[in-house]
DNA sequence: AAATAATTTAATCAAACGTTTAAGCTATTT
DNA sequence: AAATAGCTTAAACGTTTGATTAAATTATTT
């Protein structure tokens, strides 16, 4: 039989409220260890014992707090997606920024974010591919992008002849790809290109300035 | 004790020579099943029993022919990288093609290739990240790109003022990224963008024409 | 302070998994 | 045709791994 699981605490955790100091601390230790190892190795290659060791806790505590590896992964995945999309969401439907300003802001914000955690892009894409977790992402982004302000701004730019008449997704693919693709092959790029960590960061910093210029050039009217 | 493994046959296999018809066929069945499942789920999430079932063979045969899951993976990884780089390698040091022609040829060739097997990009990048397998890629590509004709062509274009004075890797990242990035998020893109498989393929086909134009625009002299 | 609830630990379970064994079968060689 | 080498199978072995149990410890409540 299962030991009683305090789902209430899982909820409280999400909102940052908790009645127990030590409870939060242990859960937090487990979550931080889980996040680190899941992000590094992915779900399948991660062993619960590695998470326990990284967190400095007994293996049973992992199941005590999160019931299963699968559930713990779900929590980490949710928070990872949440953190990743937090920058994107407010900008998508912002009516005060122009398309160009959005490109500038987003590429810059995501490059800063990914310099700190380069591995999360590959993590998200790999884990989303086969699992049902994509429903989490899909339902959120799909609703976010269809009938979005940014889509309307793009259509507007096309109809005004400021942009060539290309599918909206070419625009999105290019902006997102130019921004996040180098982080997916970061380690490979460092080795192949003979780049140090600092070299890589410098290159990425440069791209904050370059990507808006490049996008402007790519989508200049024909 | 280990059963004797016929390494000679593994060699013969690579060159396409084999004295036994059925031998090649069984090895081939295992390899094709392994390739399919490894590409789909990655090393850690793949079980040898799944490969055996997919190949329609007894589980023990996998170890009889390939000694271990790890070794089988090594064979698949080598062949996957080999097939993936086969298009790139001859072009890199080709002196008869211009930079622009290379961009045109490579983006077109890789898009055709990835339309058939979209999952191998994510597979390669995920599996290379943590494993030592990158030495396989690194030693090959690093030697390939340093002092390559394409690098010299880029430097030439910069010094002639045909290209802006940007790091060579910006150029490579952008060309490769524009080409292969959309395939990494293919399933997500289909869901979010509400695209059918045909829609996606059409978009990618369009990019064969667009990427050379975009690259020209991005790297037009300032 | 006693009682109760929450947390932590060591030990263990059962299933999953990679691998091996030993026997049987098939094709080739002599 | 007998002998040999190559191929295939069913069964099982030993580990790893996710999960659980029951007891011990700590914190909270009464």
XYZ file of C-alpha atoms (C1' of nucleotides) in Angstrom:
504
model
C 0.000 0.000 0.000
C 1.043 3.546 -0.611
C 2.140 5.840 2.104
C -0.057 8.884 2.139
C 1.304 11.533 -0.172
C 0.808 15.127 0.722
C -0.424 16.493 -2.579
C -1.429 19.639 -0.738
C 2.227 20.329 -0.158
C 2.965 19.878 -3.850
C 0.372 22.533 -4.544
C 1.683 24.790 -1.802
C 5.140 24.379 -3.256
C 4.043 25.738 -6.599
C 2.700 28.893 -5.033
C 5.717 29.203 -2.782
C 3.632 28.713 0.345
C 4.537 26.022 2.828
C 3.893 25.529 6.503
C 7.105 23.600 7.079
C 10.510 25.122 6.681
C 12.418 21.820 6.570
C 9.840 20.290 4.203
C 10.377 22.951 1.606
C 14.088 22.705 1.985
C 14.204 18.948 1.414
C 11.758 19.097 -1.466
C 13.778 21.922 -2.899
C 16.991 19.946 -2.610
C 15.396 17.030 -4.436
C 13.941 19.260 -7.110
C 17.170 21.080 -7.727
C 19.079 17.825 -7.975
C 16.400 16.372 -10.256
C 16.387 19.432 -12.467
C 20.148 19.319 -12.832
C 20.344 15.640 -13.733
C 17.195 15.487 -15.859
C 18.394 18.505 -17.843
C 21.802 16.941 -18.269
C 20.881 13.364 -19.145
C 17.192 13.314 -19.966
C 14.478 11.180 -18.388
C 15.534 7.712 -19.521
C 19.215 8.019 -18.672
C 18.543 9.448 -15.236
C 18.452 7.105 -12.237
C 16.531 8.051 -9.131
C 19.575 7.017 -7.087
C 21.664 9.656 -8.858
C 19.117 12.313 -7.970
C 19.078 11.172 -4.339
C 22.852 11.230 -4.153
C 23.074 14.649 -5.814
C 20.504 15.952 -3.342
C 22.255 14.307 -0.431
C 19.095 12.528 0.699
C 17.854 8.992 1.120
C 16.382 7.376 -1.961
C 13.031 6.738 -0.276
C 12.530 10.448 0.265
C 12.226 10.973 -3.435
C 9.188 8.730 -3.559
C 7.922 10.116 -0.271
C 7.778 13.618 -1.682
C 7.060 12.991 -5.342
C 5.568 9.495 -5.414
C 7.472 8.391 -8.525
C 10.243 9.268 -10.933
C 7.594 9.993 -13.538
C 5.749 12.460 -11.268
C 8.975 14.191 -10.256
C 9.891 14.521 -13.901
C 6.482 15.992 -14.597
C 7.036 18.690 -11.988
C 10.482 19.529 -13.359
C 9.235 19.538 -16.932
C 6.356 21.840 -16.063
C 8.586 24.302 -14.261
C 11.202 24.155 -17.010
C 8.650 24.934 -19.699
C 7.095 27.567 -17.505
C 10.424 29.319 -16.981
C 11.299 28.996 -20.645
C 8.036 30.425 -21.909
C 7.781 33.138 -19.274
C 9.846 35.485 -21.434
C 7.977 34.716 -24.638
C 4.365 34.897 -23.510
C 3.983 38.557 -22.537
C 5.722 39.658 -25.726
C 3.621 37.649 -28.169
C 0.462 39.626 -27.559
C 2.028 42.923 -26.658
C 0.518 45.657 -28.791
C 2.981 48.352 -27.795
C 6.085 46.749 -29.311
C 6.734 46.591 -33.037
C 7.748 43.357 -34.736
C 11.321 44.560 -34.922
C 11.374 45.451 -31.257
C 10.048 42.015 -30.428
C 12.787 40.305 -32.406
C 15.361 42.461 -30.692
C 13.980 41.854 -27.225
C 13.365 38.132 -27.574
C 16.672 37.187 -29.164
C 18.504 39.231 -26.567
C 16.544 37.870 -23.613
C 16.822 34.241 -24.739
C 20.524 34.482 -25.491
C 21.123 35.814 -21.974
C 18.995 33.020 -20.573
C 20.662 30.273 -22.632
C 24.194 31.412 -21.879
C 23.426 30.421 -18.284
C 21.574 27.183 -19.121
C 22.531 26.130 -22.646
C 21.364 22.557 -22.159
C 17.664 23.214 -21.626
C 16.853 23.686 -25.310
C 18.036 20.214 -26.238
C 16.393 18.861 -23.100
C 12.996 20.343 -23.921
C 13.082 19.315 -27.577
C 14.273 15.790 -26.857
C 11.802 15.111 -24.084
C 8.871 16.666 -25.867
C 9.376 14.591 -28.992
C 7.973 11.269 -27.844
C 6.157 11.988 -24.599
C 2.684 13.345 -24.065
C 4.286 16.310 -22.330
C 3.922 18.180 -25.596
C 0.245 18.573 -24.794
C 1.463 20.840 -22.016
C 3.472 22.890 -24.467
C 1.055 22.539 -27.346
C -2.044 23.662 -25.556
C -0.171 26.629 -24.169
C 1.663 27.802 -27.271
C -0.956 26.857 -29.797
C -3.525 28.981 -28.041
C -0.835 31.594 -27.632
C 0.121 31.928 -31.262
C -3.083 31.453 -33.205
C -4.838 34.812 -33.334
C -1.859 36.405 -31.612
C -0.848 40.030 -31.944
C 2.521 39.019 -33.392
C 0.834 37.021 -36.164
C -1.400 39.995 -36.930
C 1.617 42.299 -36.958
C 3.338 39.981 -39.409
C 0.301 39.887 -41.710
C 0.078 43.631 -41.505
C 3.730 44.040 -42.473
C 3.197 41.706 -45.432
C 0.078 43.492 -46.614
C 1.849 46.840 -46.367
C 4.662 45.475 -48.493
C 7.193 45.906 -45.701
C 7.743 42.152 -45.614
C 7.862 39.702 -48.514
C 4.823 37.445 -48.785
C 6.215 34.423 -46.964
C 4.574 32.019 -44.567
C 4.560 33.349 -41.001
C 6.301 30.179 -39.814
C 9.389 30.908 -41.906
C 9.704 34.079 -39.879
C 9.242 32.322 -36.555
C 11.527 29.409 -37.454
C 14.273 31.789 -38.491
C 14.109 34.074 -35.488
C 13.919 31.195 -33.021
C 16.464 29.099 -34.919
C 19.068 31.854 -35.208
C 18.657 32.474 -31.490
C 18.580 29.031 -29.943
C 20.186 26.693 -32.490
C 23.818 27.494 -31.577
C 23.094 26.472 -27.982
C 21.934 23.040 -29.053
C 25.271 22.241 -30.619
C 27.273 24.293 -28.136
C 29.689 21.600 -26.960
C 30.188 20.278 -30.489
C 30.772 23.792 -31.754
C 33.338 24.486 -29.044
C 35.282 21.367 -29.931
C 35.074 21.677 -33.683
C 35.617 25.388 -33.799
C 38.331 25.243 -31.170
C 36.400 27.781 -29.109
C 36.837 28.316 -25.389
C 33.793 28.872 -23.196
C 34.542 32.591 -23.276
C 34.838 32.570 -27.059
C 31.463 30.913 -27.298
C 29.827 33.374 -24.934
C 31.347 36.273 -26.883
C 29.969 34.873 -30.119
C 26.522 34.551 -28.575
C 26.714 38.057 -27.132
C 27.532 39.357 -30.604
C 24.440 37.645 -31.924
C 22.196 39.763 -29.708
C 23.184 42.696 -31.917
C 23.399 40.722 -35.170
C 20.165 38.729 -35.184
C 17.866 41.779 -35.463
C 20.045 43.062 -38.302
C 19.982 39.702 -40.016
C 16.230 39.318 -39.657
C 15.704 42.790 -41.082
C 17.905 41.869 -44.029
C 16.206 38.523 -44.619
C 12.722 39.984 -44.550
C 13.392 43.145 -46.467
C 10.831 43.624 -49.222
C 11.850 42.075 -52.522
C 33.001 -16.814 -20.786
C 32.252 -15.066 -24.029
C 31.158 -16.829 -27.082
C 33.549 -16.161 -29.930
C 32.472 -13.118 -31.903
C 33.141 -13.033 -35.564
C 34.694 -9.600 -35.894
C 35.734 -10.539 -39.391
C 32.089 -10.577 -40.331
C 31.577 -7.122 -38.874
C 34.342 -5.899 -41.129
C 32.965 -7.788 -44.092
C 29.613 -6.212 -43.429
C 31.013 -2.724 -43.722
C 32.470 -3.446 -47.130
C 29.342 -5.248 -48.212
C 31.150 -8.541 -48.587
C 29.920 -11.629 -46.843
C 30.208 -15.323 -47.484
C 26.808 -16.128 -46.027
C 23.611 -14.828 -47.500
C 21.506 -15.474 -44.415
C 24.144 -13.988 -42.110
C 24.062 -10.649 -43.810
C 20.317 -10.697 -43.846
C 20.000 -11.318 -40.107
C 22.650 -8.766 -39.217
C 20.951 -6.338 -41.530
C 17.587 -6.961 -39.903
C 19.073 -6.283 -36.481
C 20.864 -3.180 -37.659
C 17.824 -1.748 -39.364
C 15.691 -2.380 -36.312
C 18.377 -0.912 -34.059
C 18.755 2.133 -36.261
C 15.029 2.760 -36.256
C 14.601 2.470 -32.494
C 17.841 4.180 -31.486
C 17.008 7.095 -33.782
C 13.521 7.292 -32.366
C 14.196 6.923 -28.648
C 17.911 7.374 -28.114
C 20.330 4.987 -26.447
C 19.074 5.068 -22.858
C 15.372 4.654 -23.646
C 15.969 1.801 -26.077
C 15.688 -1.767 -24.787
C 17.464 -4.591 -26.553
C 14.227 -6.575 -26.396
C 12.491 -3.888 -28.457
C 15.193 -4.117 -31.095
C 14.907 -7.913 -31.177
C 11.138 -7.743 -31.508
C 11.307 -5.084 -34.230
C 13.819 -7.219 -36.105
C 11.747 -10.334 -35.587
C 14.675 -12.252 -34.131
C 15.595 -13.920 -30.881
C 17.057 -11.603 -28.254
C 20.283 -13.606 -27.965
C 21.070 -13.026 -31.621
C 21.666 -9.372 -30.903
C 24.560 -10.259 -28.611
C 25.687 -13.041 -30.894
C 26.197 -10.597 -33.742
C 27.083 -7.401 -31.901
C 28.316 -8.558 -28.487
C 26.503 -5.801 -26.564
C 23.951 -3.015 -26.768
C 26.787 -0.531 -26.462
C 28.701 -2.039 -29.397
C 25.589 -2.207 -31.555
C 24.912 1.412 -30.755
C 28.461 2.265 -31.725
C 27.970 0.669 -35.142
C 24.685 2.518 -35.700
C 26.140 5.795 -34.508
C 29.138 5.463 -36.786
C 27.009 4.707 -39.819
C 24.562 7.481 -38.969
C 27.321 10.062 -38.690
C 28.945 8.686 -41.786
C 25.756 8.994 -43.817
C 25.060 12.431 -42.408
C 28.508 13.807 -43.172
C 28.819 12.127 -46.546
C 27.077 15.053 -48.220
C 29.054 17.706 -46.400
C 32.610 16.415 -46.696
C 33.220 16.593 -50.445
C 31.754 20.091 -50.587
C 33.843 21.617 -47.805
C 37.111 21.388 -49.675
C 35.749 21.681 -53.180
C 37.592 24.428 -55.004
C 35.300 24.503 -58.010
C 32.170 25.694 -56.196
C 31.722 29.228 -54.918
C 30.560 29.921 -51.377
C 27.106 30.766 -52.668
C 26.917 27.569 -54.668
C 27.920 25.608 -51.595
C 25.170 27.168 -49.511
C 22.680 26.424 -52.245
C 23.813 22.835 -52.683
C 24.142 21.971 -49.003
C 20.855 23.443 -47.796
C 19.063 21.769 -50.671
C 20.726 18.394 -50.188
C 20.224 18.342 -46.417
C 16.610 19.432 -46.629
C 15.926 16.564 -49.020
C 17.723 14.207 -46.688
C 15.965 15.427 -43.542
C 12.503 15.360 -45.069
C 12.981 11.589 -45.212
C 14.610 11.237 -41.777
C 13.771 14.312 -39.724
C 14.625 12.662 -36.420
C 18.315 12.066 -36.998
C 19.381 15.635 -36.219
C 17.981 15.533 -32.711
C 19.329 12.004 -32.342
C 22.870 12.974 -33.271
C 22.911 16.117 -31.154
C 21.394 14.436 -28.111
C 23.634 11.399 -28.202
C 26.798 13.323 -28.930
C 26.300 15.680 -26.006
C 27.353 13.432 -23.132
C 29.030 10.446 -24.730
C 32.568 10.061 -25.977
C 31.109 9.482 -29.427
C 31.780 13.136 -30.137
C 35.436 12.226 -30.563
C 34.279 10.393 -33.661
C 32.597 13.513 -34.963
C 35.121 15.948 -33.593
C 38.204 14.351 -35.022
C 36.500 14.096 -38.376
C 34.948 17.545 -38.635
C 37.609 19.457 -36.794
C 40.249 18.238 -39.216
C 37.757 18.856 -41.964
C 37.038 22.485 -41.219
C 40.289 23.935 -39.971
C 42.335 24.965 -43.003
C 39.388 24.042 -45.217
C 38.683 25.567 -48.595
C 35.346 26.886 -47.379
C 37.006 28.772 -44.526
C 39.497 30.249 -46.968
C 36.687 31.212 -49.314
C 34.932 32.953 -46.442
C 38.090 34.850 -45.468
C 38.585 35.807 -49.088
C 35.056 37.150 -49.371
C 35.552 39.186 -46.193
C 38.873 40.620 -47.316
C 37.384 41.545 -50.684
C 34.585 43.381 -48.901
C 31.940 41.045 -50.313
C 31.092 39.847 -46.826
C 30.944 41.847 -43.593
C 33.815 41.164 -41.172
C 32.075 38.612 -38.973
C 33.382 35.474 -37.358
C 33.276 32.503 -39.733
C 31.218 30.542 -37.220
C 28.337 33.003 -37.436
C 28.156 32.081 -41.085
C 28.291 28.354 -40.442
C 25.844 28.478 -37.528
C 23.362 30.429 -39.605
C 23.542 28.268 -42.714
C 23.346 25.035 -40.739
C 20.766 26.385 -38.328
C 18.411 27.718 -40.987
C 18.645 24.349 -42.717
C 18.358 21.809 -39.934
C 16.718 23.632 -37.021
C 13.128 23.302 -38.264
C 13.544 19.530 -38.391
C 14.478 19.374 -34.738
C 11.184 20.882 -33.697
C 9.217 19.327 -36.528
C 6.538 17.567 -34.484
C 6.134 20.535 -32.154
C 5.918 22.865 -35.122
C 3.265 20.718 -36.784
C 1.129 20.748 -33.660
C 1.575 24.385 -32.743
C 1.334 25.696 -36.259
C -1.519 23.362 -37.111
C 0.489 22.042 -40.054
C -0.127 18.722 -41.747
C 2.821 16.579 -42.780
C 2.373 17.862 -46.316
C 2.295 21.463 -45.138
C 5.538 20.916 -43.283
C 7.226 19.303 -46.276
C 6.058 22.164 -48.502
C 7.511 24.691 -46.086
C 10.827 22.854 -46.067
C 10.823 22.587 -49.850
C 10.311 26.342 -50.043
C 13.340 26.819 -47.817
C 15.594 25.210 -50.396
C 14.989 28.277 -52.521
C 14.803 30.763 -49.650
C 17.862 29.908 -47.569
C 20.404 30.934 -50.243
C 18.510 34.191 -50.696
C 18.398 34.772 -46.954
C 22.081 34.019 -46.496
C 22.960 36.400 -49.316
C 20.867 39.087 -47.643
C 22.324 38.471 -44.183
C 25.900 38.574 -45.408
C 25.588 41.410 -47.836
C 28.341 43.984 -47.267
C 27.397 46.713 -44.820
C 5.471 16.239 29.014
C 2.745 13.046 26.492
C 0.684 12.134 22.249
C 0.495 12.653 17.556
C 2.003 13.725 13.093
C 5.761 14.464 9.863
C 10.192 13.239 8.241
C 14.153 10.239 7.484
C 16.677 5.934 7.218
C 18.199 1.127 6.186
C 16.760 -2.760 4.165
C 14.366 -5.073 0.848
C 11.136 -6.247 -3.025
C 9.752 -7.150 -7.593
C 10.165 -6.089 -12.202
C 13.034 -4.777 -16.041
C 17.026 -5.297 -18.455
C 21.463 -6.647 -20.602
C 23.706 -10.691 -21.106
C 24.890 -15.664 -21.118
C 24.273 -20.602 -21.416
C 23.432 -24.871 -23.413
C 21.049 -27.318 -26.513
C 19.038 -27.791 -31.142
C 18.938 -26.798 -35.914
C 20.836 -25.818 -40.641
C 24.134 -25.450 -43.992
C 28.695 -26.352 -45.554
C 32.826 -29.169 -45.869
C 35.272 -33.437 -46.146
C 27.100 -39.725 -45.083
C 29.634 -38.045 -41.273
C 31.775 -34.222 -39.295
C 32.122 -29.516 -38.604
C 31.075 -24.821 -38.398
C 27.548 -21.352 -38.366
C 23.062 -19.922 -36.826
C 18.957 -19.806 -33.816
C 16.237 -20.666 -29.789
C 14.280 -21.097 -25.012
C 15.504 -20.456 -20.651
C 17.669 -18.399 -17.130
C 21.357 -15.577 -14.626
C 22.943 -11.607 -12.251
C 22.429 -6.586 -11.928
C 20.267 -2.492 -11.996
C 16.476 0.190 -10.971
C 12.083 2.192 -9.351
C 9.442 1.575 -5.563
C 7.966 0.069 -0.807
C 8.095 -1.230 3.991
C 8.713 -0.835 8.749
C 11.213 1.095 12.159
C 13.639 5.238 14.025
C 13.969 10.058 14.582
C 12.362 14.729 14.686
C 8.917 18.202 14.958
C 4.361 19.738 16.265
C 0.209 19.734 18.869
C -2.439 19.105 22.977
